[in-house]
mmCIF file of C-alpha atoms in Angstrom:
data_model
loop_
_atom_site.group_PDB
_atom_site.id
_atom_site.type_symbol
_atom_site.label_atom_id
_atom_site.label_comp_id
_atom_site.label_asym_id
_atom_site.label_seq_id
_atom_site.Cartn_x
_atom_site.Cartn_y
_atom_site.Cartn_z
ATOM 1 C CA MET J 990 -4.416 -40.228 15.434
ATOM 2 C CA SER J 991 -3.056 -36.745 16.033
ATOM 3 C CA THR J 992 -0.025 -35.630 14.096
ATOM 4 C CA LEU J 993 2.199 -32.783 15.113
ATOM 5 C CA ARG J 994 2.638 -30.039 12.586
ATOM 6 C CA ARG J 995 5.915 -28.268 12.174
ATOM 7 C CA THR J 996 5.715 -24.472 12.033
ATOM 8 C CA GLU J 997 8.309 -23.135 9.644
ATOM 9 C CA ALA J 998 10.520 -20.244 10.646
ATOM 10 C CA LYS J 999 9.414 -18.218 7.637
ATOM 11 C CA ALA J 1000 5.929 -17.977 9.184
ATOM 12 C CA PHE J 1001 7.388 -16.209 12.234
ATOM 13 C CA PHE J 1002 9.374 -13.880 9.979
ATOM 14 C CA ALA J 1003 6.244 -13.123 7.944
ATOM 15 C CA ASN J 1004 4.447 -12.233 11.174
ATOM 16 C CA GLU J 1005 7.294 -9.899 12.114
ATOM 17 C CA ARG J 1006 7.332 -8.328 8.647
ATOM 18 C CA THR J 1007 3.601 -7.676 8.839
ATOM 19 C CA PHE J 1008 4.057 -6.053 12.238
ATOM 20 C CA LEU J 1009 6.830 -3.817 10.917
ATOM 21 C CA HIS J 1010 4.720 -2.780 7.908
ATOM 22 C CA TRP J 1011 1.833 -1.797 10.170
ATOM 23 C CA MET J 1012 4.207 0.146 12.444
ATOM 24 C CA ASN J 1013 5.715 1.908 9.424
ATOM 25 C CA MET J 1014 2.249 3.012 8.308
ATOM 26 C CA SER J 1015 1.414 4.096 11.843
ATOM 27 C CA VAL J 1016 4.546 6.240 12.080
ATOM 28 C CA THR J 1017 3.887 7.741 8.640
ATOM 29 C CA THR J 1018 0.337 8.661 9.611
ATOM 30 C CA GLY J 1019 1.536 10.095 12.916
ATOM 31 C CA SER J 1020 4.176 12.144 11.105
ATOM 32 C CA ILE J 1021 1.585 13.624 8.753
ATOM 33 C CA ALA J 1022 -0.583 14.466 11.761
ATOM 34 C CA ALA J 1023 2.340 16.085 13.588
ATOM 35 C CA ALA J 1024 3.183 18.145 10.503
ATOM 36 C CA LEU J 1025 -0.421 19.344 10.269
ATOM 37 C CA LEU J 1026 -0.355 20.285 13.950
ATOM 38 C CA GLY J 1027 2.865 22.224 13.369
ATOM 39 C CA VAL J 1028 1.389 24.065 10.396
ATOM 40 C CA SER J 1029 -1.768 24.965 12.293
ATOM 41 C CA GLY J 1030 0.286 26.432 15.108
ATOM 42 C CA HIS J 1031 2.672 28.552 13.040
ATOM 43 C CA ALA J 1032 0.809 29.650 9.942
ATOM 44 C CA HIS J 1033 -1.203 32.489 11.483
ATOM 45 C CA LYS J 1034 0.815 35.165 9.656
ATOM 46 C CA LYS J 1035 -0.236 33.792 6.284
ATOM 47 C CA TRP J 1036 -3.845 32.895 7.110
ATOM 48 C CA GLY J 1037 -4.904 36.351 8.216
ATOM 49 C CA ALA J 1038 -8.306 36.943 9.781
ATOM 50 C CA GLU J 1039 -9.585 33.390 9.203
ATOM 51 C CA TYR J 1040 -6.739 31.935 11.257
ATOM 52 C CA LEU J 1041 -8.815 30.693 14.176
ATOM 53 C CA LYS J 1042 -11.393 28.869 12.050
ATOM 54 C CA ARG J 1043 -8.775 27.236 9.836
ATOM 55 C CA ALA J 1044 -6.425 26.393 12.690
ATOM 56 C CA ILE J 1045 -9.177 24.673 14.656
ATOM 57 C CA SER J 1046 -10.300 22.570 11.689
ATOM 58 C CA VAL J 1047 -6.707 21.588 10.839
ATOM 59 C CA ARG J 1048 -6.023 20.696 14.472
ATOM 60 C CA ILE J 1049 -9.176 18.565 14.700
ATOM 61 C CA LEU J 1050 -8.178 16.719 11.531
ATOM 62 C CA ALA J 1051 -4.616 16.242 12.781
ATOM 63 C CA LEU J 1052 -5.763 14.970 16.170
ATOM 64 C CA LEU J 1053 -8.113 12.479 14.493
ATOM 65 C CA MET J 1054 -5.231 11.290 12.331
ATOM 66 C CA MET J 1055 -3.008 11.004 15.413
ATOM 67 C CA GLY J 1056 -5.672 8.892 17.121
ATOM 68 C CA ILE J 1057 -5.850 6.600 14.099
ATOM 69 C CA SER J 1058 -2.057 6.354 14.103
ATOM 70 C CA ILE J 1059 -2.064 5.267 17.751
ATOM 71 C CA ALA J 1060 -4.876 2.784 17.074
ATOM 72 C CA MET J 1061 -2.871 1.328 14.179
ATOM 73 C CA ALA J 1062 0.149 0.805 16.446
ATOM 74 C CA VAL J 1063 -1.998 -0.869 19.106
ATOM 75 C CA TYR J 1064 -3.635 -3.067 16.461
ATOM 76 C CA ALA J 1065 -0.219 -4.038 15.082
ATOM 77 C CA ALA J 1066 1.049 -5.054 18.515
ATOM 78 C CA TYR J 1067 -2.139 -7.000 19.295
ATOM 79 C CA ASN J 1068 -2.099 -8.807 15.955
ATOM 80 C CA PHE J 1069 1.617 -9.608 16.252
ATOM 81 C CA LYS J 1070 1.079 -11.176 19.663
ATOM 82 C CA LYS J 1071 -2.068 -13.057 18.600
ATOM 83 C CA ARG J 1072 -0.478 -14.452 15.438
ATOM 84 C CA GLY J 1073 2.702 -15.350 17.294
ATOM 85 C CA ASP J 1074 0.683 -17.296 19.858
ATOM 86 C CA MET J 1075 -1.249 -19.043 17.070
ATOM 87 C CA LEU J 1076 2.021 -20.016 15.360
ATOM 88 C CA THR J 1077 3.568 -21.236 18.603
ATOM 89 C CA GLN J 1078 0.506 -23.355 19.369
ATOM 90 C CA LYS J 1079 0.476 -24.595 15.756
ATOM 91 C CA MET J 1080 -3.125 -23.500 15.305
ATOM 92 C CA ASP J 1081 -4.844 -23.319 11.968
ATOM 93 C CA GLY J 1082 -5.678 -19.832 10.653
ATOM 94 C CA PRO J 1083 -7.103 -17.551 9.649
ATOM 95 C CA TYR J 1084 -4.048 -15.367 10.031
ATOM 96 C CA ASP J 1085 -5.252 -12.514 7.848
ATOM 97 C CA ASN J 1086 -7.671 -9.631 8.265
ATOM 98 C CA ARG J 1087 -9.264 -8.416 5.063
ATOM 99 C CA VAL J 1088 -11.583 -5.729 6.462
ATOM 100 C CA LEU J 1089 -9.424 -3.431 8.602
ATOM 101 C CA PRO J 1090 -6.770 -2.574 5.970
ATOM 102 C CA VAL J 1091 -9.525 -1.555 3.546
ATOM 103 C CA VAL J 1092 -11.267 0.563 6.191
ATOM 104 C CA LEU J 1093 -7.998 2.280 7.147
ATOM 105 C CA THR J 1094 -7.212 2.961 3.484
ATOM 106 C CA ILE J 1095 -10.606 4.574 2.965
ATOM 107 C CA VAL J 1096 -10.239 6.678 6.131
ATOM 108 C CA MET J 1097 -6.774 7.865 5.066
ATOM 109 C CA MET J 1098 -8.048 8.703 1.573
ATOM 110 C CA VAL J 1099 -10.856 10.758 3.127
ATOM 111 C CA PHE J 1100 -8.418 12.620 5.398
ATOM 112 C CA LEU J 1101 -6.009 13.398 2.595
ATOM 113 C CA THR J 1102 -8.884 14.463 0.338
ATOM 114 C CA VAL J 1103 -10.110 16.854 3.035
ATOM 115 C CA VAL J 1104 -6.617 18.341 3.332
ATOM 116 C CA TRP J 1105 -6.346 18.688 -0.450
ATOM 117 C CA VAL J 1106 -9.803 20.261 -0.820
ATOM 118 C CA GLY J 1107 -9.018 22.657 2.038
ATOM 119 C CA ALA J 1108 -5.800 23.681 0.331
ATOM 120 C CA MET J 1109 -7.599 24.242 -2.988
ATOM 121 C CA VAL J 1110 -10.353 26.309 -1.354
ATOM 122 C CA SER J 1111 -7.746 28.342 0.503
ATOM 123 C CA TYR J 1112 -5.724 28.857 -2.666
ATOM 124 C CA HIS J 1113 -8.713 29.988 -4.739
ATOM 125 C CA SER J 1114 -10.110 32.283 -2.043
ATOM 126 C CA SER J 1115 -6.852 34.239 -1.711
#
C-alpha cells in the first residue's frame, strides 16, 4: 500500500536559502576576481619594470576565479531546480552534496594563498 508523503513548506524554504547562500558566495568570488582585474589594469605605475609579468599572472588568477564564480552560479541554479523537482515529486534524498563545497573551499584557499604569497614576495622584493 502506497502512502502519500506531505512535503513541508520549510523544505522549499531551505532549498531557497541554500540557493541564495551559493549565489552569495558566487558574487563574493566574482567581486574578488573583478577587483584583482582592476588592480592588474591600473597598478603599472607602482609595479615598475616587472609590470607585464605581474599583470599577466594576476589577470590569469582573476580570470580563473571568475570562471569558478560563474560555475558556482550555474551549479546553484542547477541544484535549486533539481532539489525543487525532487521536493515537488516527494522523492527521497539525498538532497546534499558533501564533495563540491569542500573542493571549492580548497580551491578558494589556494587562490587566496597565491595572492597573499605574491603580495609578500612583492613587498619583500621592493
